[in-house]
Short mmCIF file of C-alpha atoms in Angstrom, two decimals:
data_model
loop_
_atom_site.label_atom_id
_atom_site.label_comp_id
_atom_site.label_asym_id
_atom_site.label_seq_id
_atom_site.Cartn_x
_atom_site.Cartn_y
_atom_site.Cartn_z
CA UNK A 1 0.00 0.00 0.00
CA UNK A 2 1.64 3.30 -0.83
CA UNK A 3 1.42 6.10 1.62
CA UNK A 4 1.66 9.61 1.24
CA UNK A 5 1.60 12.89 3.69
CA UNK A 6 -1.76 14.99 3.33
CA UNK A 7 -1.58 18.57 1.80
CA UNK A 8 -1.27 20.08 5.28
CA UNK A 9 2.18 18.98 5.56
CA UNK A 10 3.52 19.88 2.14
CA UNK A 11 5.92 23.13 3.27
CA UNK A 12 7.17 23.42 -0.53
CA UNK A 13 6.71 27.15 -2.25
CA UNK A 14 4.22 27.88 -4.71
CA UNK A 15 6.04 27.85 -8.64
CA UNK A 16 5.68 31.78 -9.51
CA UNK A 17 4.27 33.03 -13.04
CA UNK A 18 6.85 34.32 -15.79
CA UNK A 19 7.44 37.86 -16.23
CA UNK A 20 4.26 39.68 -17.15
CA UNK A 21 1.46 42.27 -16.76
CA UNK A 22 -2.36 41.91 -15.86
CA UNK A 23 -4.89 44.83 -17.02
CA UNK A 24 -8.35 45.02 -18.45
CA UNK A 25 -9.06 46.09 -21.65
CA UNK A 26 -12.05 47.50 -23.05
CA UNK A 27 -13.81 47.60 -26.41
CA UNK A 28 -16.66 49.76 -27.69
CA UNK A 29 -18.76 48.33 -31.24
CA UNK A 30 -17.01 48.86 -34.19
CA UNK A 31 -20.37 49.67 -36.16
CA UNK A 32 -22.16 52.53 -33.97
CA UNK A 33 -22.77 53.24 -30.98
CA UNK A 34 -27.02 53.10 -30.10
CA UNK A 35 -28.96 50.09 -31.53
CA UNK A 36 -32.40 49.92 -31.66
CA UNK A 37 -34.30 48.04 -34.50
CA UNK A 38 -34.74 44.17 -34.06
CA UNK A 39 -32.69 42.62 -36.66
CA UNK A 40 -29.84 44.97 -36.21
CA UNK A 41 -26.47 43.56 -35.23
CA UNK A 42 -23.58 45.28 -32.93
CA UNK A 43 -20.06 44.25 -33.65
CA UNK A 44 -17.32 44.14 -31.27
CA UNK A 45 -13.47 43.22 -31.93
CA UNK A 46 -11.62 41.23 -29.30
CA UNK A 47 -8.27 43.13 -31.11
CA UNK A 48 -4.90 41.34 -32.06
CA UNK A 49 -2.24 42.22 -28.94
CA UNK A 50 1.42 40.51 -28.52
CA UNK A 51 2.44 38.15 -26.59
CA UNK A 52 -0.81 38.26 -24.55
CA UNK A 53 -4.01 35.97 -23.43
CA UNK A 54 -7.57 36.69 -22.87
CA UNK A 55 -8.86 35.77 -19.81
CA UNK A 56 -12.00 34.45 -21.69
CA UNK A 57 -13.94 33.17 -18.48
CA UNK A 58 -13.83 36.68 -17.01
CA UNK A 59 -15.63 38.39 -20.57
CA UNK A 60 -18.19 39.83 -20.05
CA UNK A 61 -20.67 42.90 -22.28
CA UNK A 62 -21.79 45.66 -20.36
CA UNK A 63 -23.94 48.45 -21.54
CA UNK A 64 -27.51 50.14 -20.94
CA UNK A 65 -30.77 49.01 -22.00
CA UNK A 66 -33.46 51.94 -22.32
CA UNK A 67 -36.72 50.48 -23.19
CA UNK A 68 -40.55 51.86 -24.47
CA UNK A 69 -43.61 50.85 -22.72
CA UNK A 70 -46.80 51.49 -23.81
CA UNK A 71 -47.91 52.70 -20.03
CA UNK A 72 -46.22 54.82 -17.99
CA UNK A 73 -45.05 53.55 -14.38
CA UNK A 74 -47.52 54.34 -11.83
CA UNK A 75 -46.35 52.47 -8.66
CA UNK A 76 -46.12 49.01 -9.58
CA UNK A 77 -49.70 48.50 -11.77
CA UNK A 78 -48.11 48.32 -14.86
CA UNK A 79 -44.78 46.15 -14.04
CA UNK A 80 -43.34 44.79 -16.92
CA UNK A 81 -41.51 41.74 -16.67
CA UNK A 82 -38.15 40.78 -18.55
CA UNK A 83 -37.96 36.68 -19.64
CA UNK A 84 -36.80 34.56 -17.25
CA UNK A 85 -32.65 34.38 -18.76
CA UNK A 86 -32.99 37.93 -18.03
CA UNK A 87 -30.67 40.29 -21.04
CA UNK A 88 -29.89 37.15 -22.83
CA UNK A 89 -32.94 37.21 -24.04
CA UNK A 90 -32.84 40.41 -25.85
CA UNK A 91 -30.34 39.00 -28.72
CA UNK A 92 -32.03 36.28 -31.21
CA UNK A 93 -28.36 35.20 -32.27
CA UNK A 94 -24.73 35.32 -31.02
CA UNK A 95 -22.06 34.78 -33.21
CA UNK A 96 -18.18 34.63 -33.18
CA UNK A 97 -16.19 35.02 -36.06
CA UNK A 98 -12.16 35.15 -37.11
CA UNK A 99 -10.98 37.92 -38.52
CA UNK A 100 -10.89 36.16 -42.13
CA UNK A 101 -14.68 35.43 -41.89
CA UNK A 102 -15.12 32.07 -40.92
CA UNK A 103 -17.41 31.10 -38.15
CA UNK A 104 -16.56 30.04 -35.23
CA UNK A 105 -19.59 29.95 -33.20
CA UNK A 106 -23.40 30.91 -34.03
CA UNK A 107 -26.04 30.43 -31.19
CA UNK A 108 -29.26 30.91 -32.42
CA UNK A 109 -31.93 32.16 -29.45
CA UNK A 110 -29.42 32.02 -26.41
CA UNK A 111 -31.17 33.36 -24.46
CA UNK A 112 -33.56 29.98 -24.20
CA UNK A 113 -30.25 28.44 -23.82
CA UNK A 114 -28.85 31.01 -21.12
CA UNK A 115 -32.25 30.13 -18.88
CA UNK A 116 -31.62 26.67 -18.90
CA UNK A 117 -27.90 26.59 -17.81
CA UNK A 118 -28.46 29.40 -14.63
CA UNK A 119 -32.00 27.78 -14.28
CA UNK A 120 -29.42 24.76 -13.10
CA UNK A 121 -26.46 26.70 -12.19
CA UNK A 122 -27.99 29.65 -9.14
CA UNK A 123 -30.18 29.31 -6.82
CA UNK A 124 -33.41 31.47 -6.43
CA UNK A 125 -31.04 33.37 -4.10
CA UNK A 126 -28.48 33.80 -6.17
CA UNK A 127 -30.79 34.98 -8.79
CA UNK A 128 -31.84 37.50 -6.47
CA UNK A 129 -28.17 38.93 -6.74
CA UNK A 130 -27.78 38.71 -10.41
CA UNK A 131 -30.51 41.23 -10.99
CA UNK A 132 -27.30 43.50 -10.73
CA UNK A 133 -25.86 42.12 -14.22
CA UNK A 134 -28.24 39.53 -15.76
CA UNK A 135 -32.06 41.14 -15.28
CA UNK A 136 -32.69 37.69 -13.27
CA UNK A 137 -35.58 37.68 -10.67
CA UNK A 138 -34.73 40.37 -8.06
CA UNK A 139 -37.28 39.09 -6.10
CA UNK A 140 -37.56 35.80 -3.93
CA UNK A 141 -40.94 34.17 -5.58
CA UNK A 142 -40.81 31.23 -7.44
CA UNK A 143 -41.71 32.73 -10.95
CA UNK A 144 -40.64 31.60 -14.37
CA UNK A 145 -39.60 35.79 -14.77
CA UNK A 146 -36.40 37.91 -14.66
CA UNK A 147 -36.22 41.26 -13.14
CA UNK A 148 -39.59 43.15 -12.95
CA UNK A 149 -39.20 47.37 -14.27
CA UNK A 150 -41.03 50.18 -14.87
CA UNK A 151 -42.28 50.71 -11.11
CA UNK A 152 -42.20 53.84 -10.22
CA UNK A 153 -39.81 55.50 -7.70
CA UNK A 154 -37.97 52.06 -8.25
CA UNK A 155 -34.15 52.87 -8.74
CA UNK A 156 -32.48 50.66 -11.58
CA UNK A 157 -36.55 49.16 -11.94
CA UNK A 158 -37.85 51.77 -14.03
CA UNK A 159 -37.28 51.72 -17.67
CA UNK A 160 -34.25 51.98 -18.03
CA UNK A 161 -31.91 48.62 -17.27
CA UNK A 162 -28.03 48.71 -16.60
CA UNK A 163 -26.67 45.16 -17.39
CA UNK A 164 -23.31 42.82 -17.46
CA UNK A 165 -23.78 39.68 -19.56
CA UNK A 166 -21.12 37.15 -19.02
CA UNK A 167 -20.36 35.26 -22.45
CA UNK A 168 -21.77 31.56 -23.29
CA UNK A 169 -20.48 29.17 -25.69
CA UNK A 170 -17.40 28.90 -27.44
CA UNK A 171 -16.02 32.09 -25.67
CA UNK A 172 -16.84 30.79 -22.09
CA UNK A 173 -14.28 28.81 -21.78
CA UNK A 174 -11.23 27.42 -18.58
CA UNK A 175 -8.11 27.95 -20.58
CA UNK A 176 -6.71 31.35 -21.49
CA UNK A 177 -7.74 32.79 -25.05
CA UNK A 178 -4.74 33.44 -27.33
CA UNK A 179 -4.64 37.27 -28.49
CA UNK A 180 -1.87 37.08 -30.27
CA UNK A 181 -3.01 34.66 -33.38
CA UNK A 182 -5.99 36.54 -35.31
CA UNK A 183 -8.51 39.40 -34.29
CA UNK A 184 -11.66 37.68 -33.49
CA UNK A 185 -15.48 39.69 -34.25
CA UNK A 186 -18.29 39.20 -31.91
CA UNK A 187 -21.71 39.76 -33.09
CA UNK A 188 -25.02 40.19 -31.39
CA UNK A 189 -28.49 40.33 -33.33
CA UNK A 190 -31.55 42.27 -31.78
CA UNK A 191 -34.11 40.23 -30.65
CA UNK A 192 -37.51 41.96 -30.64
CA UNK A 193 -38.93 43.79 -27.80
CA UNK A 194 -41.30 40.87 -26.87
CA UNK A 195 -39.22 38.63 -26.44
CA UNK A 196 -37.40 40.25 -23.99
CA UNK A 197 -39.85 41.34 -22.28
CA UNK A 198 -42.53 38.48 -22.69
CA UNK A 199 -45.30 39.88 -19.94
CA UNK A 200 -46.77 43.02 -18.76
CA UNK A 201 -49.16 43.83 -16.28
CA UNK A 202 -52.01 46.87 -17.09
CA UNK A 203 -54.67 47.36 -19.39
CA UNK A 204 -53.11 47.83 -23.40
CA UNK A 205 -49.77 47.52 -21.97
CA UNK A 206 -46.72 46.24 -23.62
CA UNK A 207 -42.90 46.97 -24.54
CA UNK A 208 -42.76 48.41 -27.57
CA UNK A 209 -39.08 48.90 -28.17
CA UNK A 210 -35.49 48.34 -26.77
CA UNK A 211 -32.61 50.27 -27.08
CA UNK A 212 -28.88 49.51 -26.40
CA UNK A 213 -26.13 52.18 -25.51
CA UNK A 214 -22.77 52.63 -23.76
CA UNK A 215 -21.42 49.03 -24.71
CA UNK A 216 -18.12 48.09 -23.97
CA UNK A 217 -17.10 44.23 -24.23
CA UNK A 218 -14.87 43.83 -20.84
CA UNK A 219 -11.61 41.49 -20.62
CA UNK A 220 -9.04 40.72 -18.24
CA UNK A 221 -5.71 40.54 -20.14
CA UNK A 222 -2.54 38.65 -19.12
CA UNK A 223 0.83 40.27 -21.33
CA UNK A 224 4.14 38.10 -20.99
CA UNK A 225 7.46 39.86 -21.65
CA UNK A 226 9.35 38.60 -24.53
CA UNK A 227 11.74 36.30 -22.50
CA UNK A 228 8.42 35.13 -20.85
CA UNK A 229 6.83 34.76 -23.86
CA UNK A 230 9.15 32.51 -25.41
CA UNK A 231 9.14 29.99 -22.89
CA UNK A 232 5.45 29.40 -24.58
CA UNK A 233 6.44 29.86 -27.72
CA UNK A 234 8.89 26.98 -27.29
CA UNK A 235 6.16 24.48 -26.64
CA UNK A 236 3.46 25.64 -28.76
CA UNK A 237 5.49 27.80 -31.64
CA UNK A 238 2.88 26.60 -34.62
CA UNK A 239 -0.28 25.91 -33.37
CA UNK A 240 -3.03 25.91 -30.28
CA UNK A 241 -6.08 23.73 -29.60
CA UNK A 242 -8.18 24.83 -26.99
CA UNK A 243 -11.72 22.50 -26.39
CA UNK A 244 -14.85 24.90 -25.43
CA UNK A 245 -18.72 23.52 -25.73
CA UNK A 246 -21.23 25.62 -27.56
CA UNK A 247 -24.74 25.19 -28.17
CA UNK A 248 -27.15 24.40 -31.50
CA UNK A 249 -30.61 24.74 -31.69
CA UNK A 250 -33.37 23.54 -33.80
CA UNK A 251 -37.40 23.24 -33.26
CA UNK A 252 -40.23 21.71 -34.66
CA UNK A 253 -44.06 22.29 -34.15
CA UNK A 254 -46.58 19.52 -32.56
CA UNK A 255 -50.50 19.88 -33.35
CA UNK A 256 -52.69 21.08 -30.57
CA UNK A 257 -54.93 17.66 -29.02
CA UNK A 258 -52.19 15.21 -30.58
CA UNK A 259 -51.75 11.66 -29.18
CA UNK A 260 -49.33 8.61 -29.49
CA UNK A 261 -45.69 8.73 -30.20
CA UNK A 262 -44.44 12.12 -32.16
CA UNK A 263 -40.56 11.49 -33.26
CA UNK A 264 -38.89 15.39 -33.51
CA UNK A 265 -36.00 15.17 -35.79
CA UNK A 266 -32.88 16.10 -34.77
CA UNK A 267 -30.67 18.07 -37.15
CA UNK A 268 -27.87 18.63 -35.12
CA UNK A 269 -24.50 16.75 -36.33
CA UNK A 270 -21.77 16.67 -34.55
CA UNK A 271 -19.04 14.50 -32.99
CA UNK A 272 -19.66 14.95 -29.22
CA UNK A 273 -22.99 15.24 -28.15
CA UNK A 274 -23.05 16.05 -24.36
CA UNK A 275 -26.37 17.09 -23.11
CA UNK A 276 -29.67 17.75 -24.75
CA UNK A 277 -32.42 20.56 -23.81
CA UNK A 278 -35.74 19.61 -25.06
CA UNK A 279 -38.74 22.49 -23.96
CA UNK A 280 -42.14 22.80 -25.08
CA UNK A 281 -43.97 25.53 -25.40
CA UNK A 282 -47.57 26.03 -25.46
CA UNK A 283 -48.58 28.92 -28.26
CA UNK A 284 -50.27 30.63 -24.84
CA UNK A 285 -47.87 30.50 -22.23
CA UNK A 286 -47.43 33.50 -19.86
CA UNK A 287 -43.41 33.16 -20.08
CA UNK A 288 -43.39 33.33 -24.00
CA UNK A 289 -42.56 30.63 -26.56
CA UNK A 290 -39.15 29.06 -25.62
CA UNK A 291 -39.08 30.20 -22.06
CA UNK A 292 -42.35 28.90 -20.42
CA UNK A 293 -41.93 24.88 -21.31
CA UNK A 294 -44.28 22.51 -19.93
CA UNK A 295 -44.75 18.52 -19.99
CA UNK A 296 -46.05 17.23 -23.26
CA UNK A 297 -48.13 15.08 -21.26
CA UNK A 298 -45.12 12.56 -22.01
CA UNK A 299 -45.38 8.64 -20.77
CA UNK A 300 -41.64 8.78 -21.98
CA UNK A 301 -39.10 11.08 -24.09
CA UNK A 302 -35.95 9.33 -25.26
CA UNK A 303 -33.12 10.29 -27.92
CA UNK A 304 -32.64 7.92 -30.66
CA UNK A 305 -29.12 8.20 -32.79
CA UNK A 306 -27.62 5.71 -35.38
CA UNK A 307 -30.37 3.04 -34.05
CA UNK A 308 -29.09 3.23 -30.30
CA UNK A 309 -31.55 4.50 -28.01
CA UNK A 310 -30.55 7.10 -25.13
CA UNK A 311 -31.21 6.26 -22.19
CA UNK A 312 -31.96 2.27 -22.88
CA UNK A 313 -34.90 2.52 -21.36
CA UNK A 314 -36.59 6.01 -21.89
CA UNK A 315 -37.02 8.57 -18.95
CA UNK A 316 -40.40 7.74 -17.07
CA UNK A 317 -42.30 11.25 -17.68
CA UNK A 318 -45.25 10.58 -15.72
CA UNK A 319 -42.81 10.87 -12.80
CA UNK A 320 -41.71 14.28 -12.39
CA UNK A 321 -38.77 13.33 -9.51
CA UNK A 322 -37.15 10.75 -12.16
CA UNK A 323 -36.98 13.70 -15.02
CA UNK A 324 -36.10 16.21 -12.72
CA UNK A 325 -32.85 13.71 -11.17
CA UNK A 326 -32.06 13.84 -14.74
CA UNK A 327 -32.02 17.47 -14.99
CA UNK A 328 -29.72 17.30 -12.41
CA UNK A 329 -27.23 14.81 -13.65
CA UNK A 330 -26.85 16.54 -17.01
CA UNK A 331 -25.72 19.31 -15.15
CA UNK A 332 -22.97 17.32 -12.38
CA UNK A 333 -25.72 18.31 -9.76
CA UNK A 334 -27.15 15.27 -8.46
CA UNK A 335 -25.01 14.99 -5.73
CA UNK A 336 -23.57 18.61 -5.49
CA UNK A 337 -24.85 21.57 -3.98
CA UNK A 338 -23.16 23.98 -6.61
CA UNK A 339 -25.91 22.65 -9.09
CA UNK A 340 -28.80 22.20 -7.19
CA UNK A 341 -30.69 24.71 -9.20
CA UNK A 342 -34.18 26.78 -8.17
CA UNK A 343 -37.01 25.20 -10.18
CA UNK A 344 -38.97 24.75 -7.41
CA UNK A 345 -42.09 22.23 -7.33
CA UNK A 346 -45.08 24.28 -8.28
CA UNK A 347 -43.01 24.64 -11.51
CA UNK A 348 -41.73 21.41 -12.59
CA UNK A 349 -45.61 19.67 -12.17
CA UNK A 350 -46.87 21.43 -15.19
CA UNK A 351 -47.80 19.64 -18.05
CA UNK A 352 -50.04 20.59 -21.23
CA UNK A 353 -52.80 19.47 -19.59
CA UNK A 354 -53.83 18.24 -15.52
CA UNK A 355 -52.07 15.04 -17.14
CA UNK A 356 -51.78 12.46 -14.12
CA UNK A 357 -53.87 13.08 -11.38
CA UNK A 358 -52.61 14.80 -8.59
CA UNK A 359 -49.68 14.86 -9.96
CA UNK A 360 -48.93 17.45 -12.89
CA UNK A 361 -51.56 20.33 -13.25
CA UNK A 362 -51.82 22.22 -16.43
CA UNK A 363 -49.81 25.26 -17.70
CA UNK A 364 -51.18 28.53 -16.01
CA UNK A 365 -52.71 31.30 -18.70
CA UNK A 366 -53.29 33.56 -16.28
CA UNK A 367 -51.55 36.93 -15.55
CA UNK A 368 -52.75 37.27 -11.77
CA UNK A 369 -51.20 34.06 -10.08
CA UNK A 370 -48.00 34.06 -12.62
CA UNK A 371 -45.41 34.68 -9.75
CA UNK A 372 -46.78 31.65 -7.92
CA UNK A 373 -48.08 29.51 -10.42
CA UNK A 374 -44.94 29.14 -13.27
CA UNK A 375 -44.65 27.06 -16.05
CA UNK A 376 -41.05 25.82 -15.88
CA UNK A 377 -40.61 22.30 -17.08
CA UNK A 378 -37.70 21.24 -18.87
CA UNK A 379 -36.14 17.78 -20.17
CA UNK A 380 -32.13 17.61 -19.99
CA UNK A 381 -30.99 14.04 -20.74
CA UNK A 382 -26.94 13.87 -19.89
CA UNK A 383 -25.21 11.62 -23.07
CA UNK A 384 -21.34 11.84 -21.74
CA UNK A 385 -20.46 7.75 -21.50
CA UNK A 386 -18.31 9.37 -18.56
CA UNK A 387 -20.32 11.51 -16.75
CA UNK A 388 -17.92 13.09 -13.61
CA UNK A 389 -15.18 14.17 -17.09
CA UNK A 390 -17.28 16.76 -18.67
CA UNK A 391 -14.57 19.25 -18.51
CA UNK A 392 -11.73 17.08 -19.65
CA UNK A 393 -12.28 14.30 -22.20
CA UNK A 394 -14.10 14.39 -25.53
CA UNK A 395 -16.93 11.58 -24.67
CA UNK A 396 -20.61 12.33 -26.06
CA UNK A 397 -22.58 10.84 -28.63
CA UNK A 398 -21.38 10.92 -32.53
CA UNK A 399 -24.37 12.30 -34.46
CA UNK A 400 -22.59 12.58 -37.70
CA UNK A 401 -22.77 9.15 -39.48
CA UNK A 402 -26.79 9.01 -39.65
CA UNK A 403 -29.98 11.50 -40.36
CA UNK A 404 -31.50 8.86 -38.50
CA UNK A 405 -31.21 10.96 -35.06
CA UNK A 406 -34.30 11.98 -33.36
CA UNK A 407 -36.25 12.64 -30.08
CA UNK A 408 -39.07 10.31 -29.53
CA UNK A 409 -42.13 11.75 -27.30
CA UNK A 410 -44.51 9.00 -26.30
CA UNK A 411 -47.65 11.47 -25.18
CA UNK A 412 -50.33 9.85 -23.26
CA UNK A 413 -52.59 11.93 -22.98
CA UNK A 414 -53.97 14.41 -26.13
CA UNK A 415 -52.39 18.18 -25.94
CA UNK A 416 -54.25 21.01 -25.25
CA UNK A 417 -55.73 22.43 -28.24
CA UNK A 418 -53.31 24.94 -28.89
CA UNK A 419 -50.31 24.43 -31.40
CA UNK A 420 -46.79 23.59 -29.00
CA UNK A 421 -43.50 24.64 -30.02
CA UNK A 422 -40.46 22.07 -29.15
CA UNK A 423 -37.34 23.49 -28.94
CA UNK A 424 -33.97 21.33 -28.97
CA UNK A 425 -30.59 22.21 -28.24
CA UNK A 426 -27.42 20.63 -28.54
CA UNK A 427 -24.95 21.00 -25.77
CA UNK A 428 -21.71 19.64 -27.46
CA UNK A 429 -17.87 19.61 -27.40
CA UNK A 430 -16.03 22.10 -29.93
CA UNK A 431 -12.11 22.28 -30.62
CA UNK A 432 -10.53 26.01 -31.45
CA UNK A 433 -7.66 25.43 -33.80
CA UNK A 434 -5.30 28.25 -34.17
CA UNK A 435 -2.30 28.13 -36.54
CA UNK A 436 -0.34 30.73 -35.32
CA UNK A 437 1.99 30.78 -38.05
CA UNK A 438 -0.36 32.18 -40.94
CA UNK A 439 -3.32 33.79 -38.61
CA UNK A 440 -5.86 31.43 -39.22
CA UNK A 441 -8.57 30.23 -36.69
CA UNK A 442 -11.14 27.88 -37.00
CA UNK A 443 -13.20 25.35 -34.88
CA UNK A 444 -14.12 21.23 -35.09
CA UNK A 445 -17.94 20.36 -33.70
#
């Protein structure tokens, strides 16, 4: 048996870093400097600097957000409400690009995305917090909302929002960002006012517009000197691979009142599926389409790819505890407190309809009880063969071989007679290659 002293009793010094210089550097769009329309895109540069890293996990976009609303504040009768992912949701697309063109990332609707990972990653306390930066719920129900505004005499809660978004996807990433290879272009794409802001209390009240000012796109730098420098350069003179995850997305549309198996297909191909998002949205739910998700009165949901079905024996959805210990385990949080999330239970037991009795109700439609009453049910199904290496090895599901990959939804029980919108997303491994010799950058899904 081999022995070995604990860490209290290792004396030896800490290794110091090379030669160098931390500082944070700060960019402003490169195309203008208010944007307003939905559509419109804002471009920021993450600029070419020597012998120096970006501290990517630190990156964050900070600006204002002035919005319109059809009625004035008076007290808190006409709150509006932003979407439950808070600013996220006020971009329809985020893409990254290298400086010759080529794309390196594109999430389409991450803000749907964005709920779903802090949805598992803060608690309803921590959302509390994040009001500072994300929009999130600054209050301590258990709504499917993010930060409620234009109340009067409500500092930072009127109508106009300061925010600091923290980047997702390729960008969000442990390892340090090499400057010095290629400029890389970060574009954002309006979403529209509703989606943003899905819900509004008052009679003929709405947002009616969003506007975005004062954005700078924030980043810690680390500079080495040249001596310092060329101890990296030594190791990694002609090229760097850095693995990041990123997210696709893709939806399809199921018939209100429909019954029996419905098999989604999945469009997505890559070579390391790790998680999958499924949500469903009622055309009528209070959170808006791709926020408020509800059970499609499921007996079972399973992912089928290349003939293998995921898991073997599909995830029991007449039992809410079983799908929601799968939420969990996607995200490393079954047995760890950092993930344990703040869907609370009045959420998770919605379903299109009151589909097992006494034990899912249907989605709420209405307005009054929509702090207490959300509709927040989601299906994460965790496809890593390893599941405790998420951050280290390259382990999910190869969807690239077959267009035979879909997600089958055995409903029960006929849909409400409204038209519901399934949303998918891929959660899956992506490599950064950057030859450093000729400037060119491009990525491996």
């Amino acid at each position: 048996m081999s022995v070995a002293l604990p860490s209290e009793l290792d004396f030896s010094l800490p290794a110091s870093l090379p030669d160098n210089k931390s500082y944070e550097i700060r960019t402003q769009p490169t195309n203008g400097a208010t944007f307003s329309a939905q559509g419109s895109v804002i471009q920021l540069s993450l600029p070419l600097l020597q012998r120096s890293f970006y501290e990517s996990s630190t990156m964050y976009l900070t600006g204002r957000l002035t919005t319109t609303v059809a009625v004035p504040a008076s007290g808190s009768t006409n709150v509006c409400y932003c979407n439950p992912a808070g600013i996220y949701g006020a971009f329809s697309r985020l893409t990254v690009r290298s400086a010759n063109g080529n794309t390196l990332d594109d999430i389409q609707n991450p803000g749907q995305v964005a709920n779903l990972l802090l949805k598992a990653g803060l608690t309803a306390s921590e959302r509390v917090t994040c009001a500072n930066t994300m929009l999130l719920n600054e209050r301590t129900d258990a709504s499917n909302l993010g930060m409620s505004f234009n109340i009067a005499s409500a500092p930072g809660q009127v109508t106009t929002l300061d925010f600091a978004m923290p980047m997702i996807g390729l960008l969000n990433m442990t390892k340090y960002l090499p400057a010095y290879g290629t400029e890389l272009i970060i574009e954002l794409t309006l979403n529209s006012a509703s989606n943003f802001a899905p819900l509004a209390l008052g009679v003929n009240n709405s947002v009616t517009g969003i506007s975005f000012s004062n954005l700078e796109l924030v980043s810690q730098v680390l500079e080495f000197s040249p001596s310092a420098f060329a101890m990296i350069q030594q190791q990694y003179s002609e090229k760097i691979v850095l693995k990041s995850e990123t997210y696709s997305f893709g939806s399809t549309t199921i018939a209100g009142a429909t019954v029996g198996v419905v098999d989604v297909p999945f469009n997505i191909r890559v070579n390391s599926l790790k998680r999958l998002f499924l949500i469903c949205s009622p055309s009528t739910v209070l959170e808006g389409v791709g926020y408020g998700s509800v059970n499609p009165n499921a007996n079972s949901i399973s992912f089928i790819s290349n003939g293998f079905t995921y898991p073997q024996r599909p995830v029991q959805c007449q039992r809410p505890a079983e799908v929601y210990a799968q939420f969990q385990k996607a995200f490393g949080g079954l047995y760890s407190a950092d993930k344990s999330g703040q869907i609370q239970l009045a959420g998770w037991r919605r379903a299109s309809t009151a589909y097992v009795t006494d034990v899912y109700s249907a989605f709420n439609t209405n307005p009054t009880n929509v702090l207490t009453a959300p509709n927040s049910w989601y299906f994460v199904l965790d496809l890593e063969a390893l599941s405790n290496h998420k951050d280290t090895m390259y382990n999910g599901i190869n969807t690239t071989g077959s267009s035979a990959n879909y997600i089958r939804i055995d409903i029960g029980t006929a849909l409400a007679s409204t038209p519901h919108t399934v949303s998918y997303f891929s959660c899956h491994d992506v490599l950064l290659n950057m030859d450093l010799v000729n400037g060119i950058v491009s990525t491996v899904a």
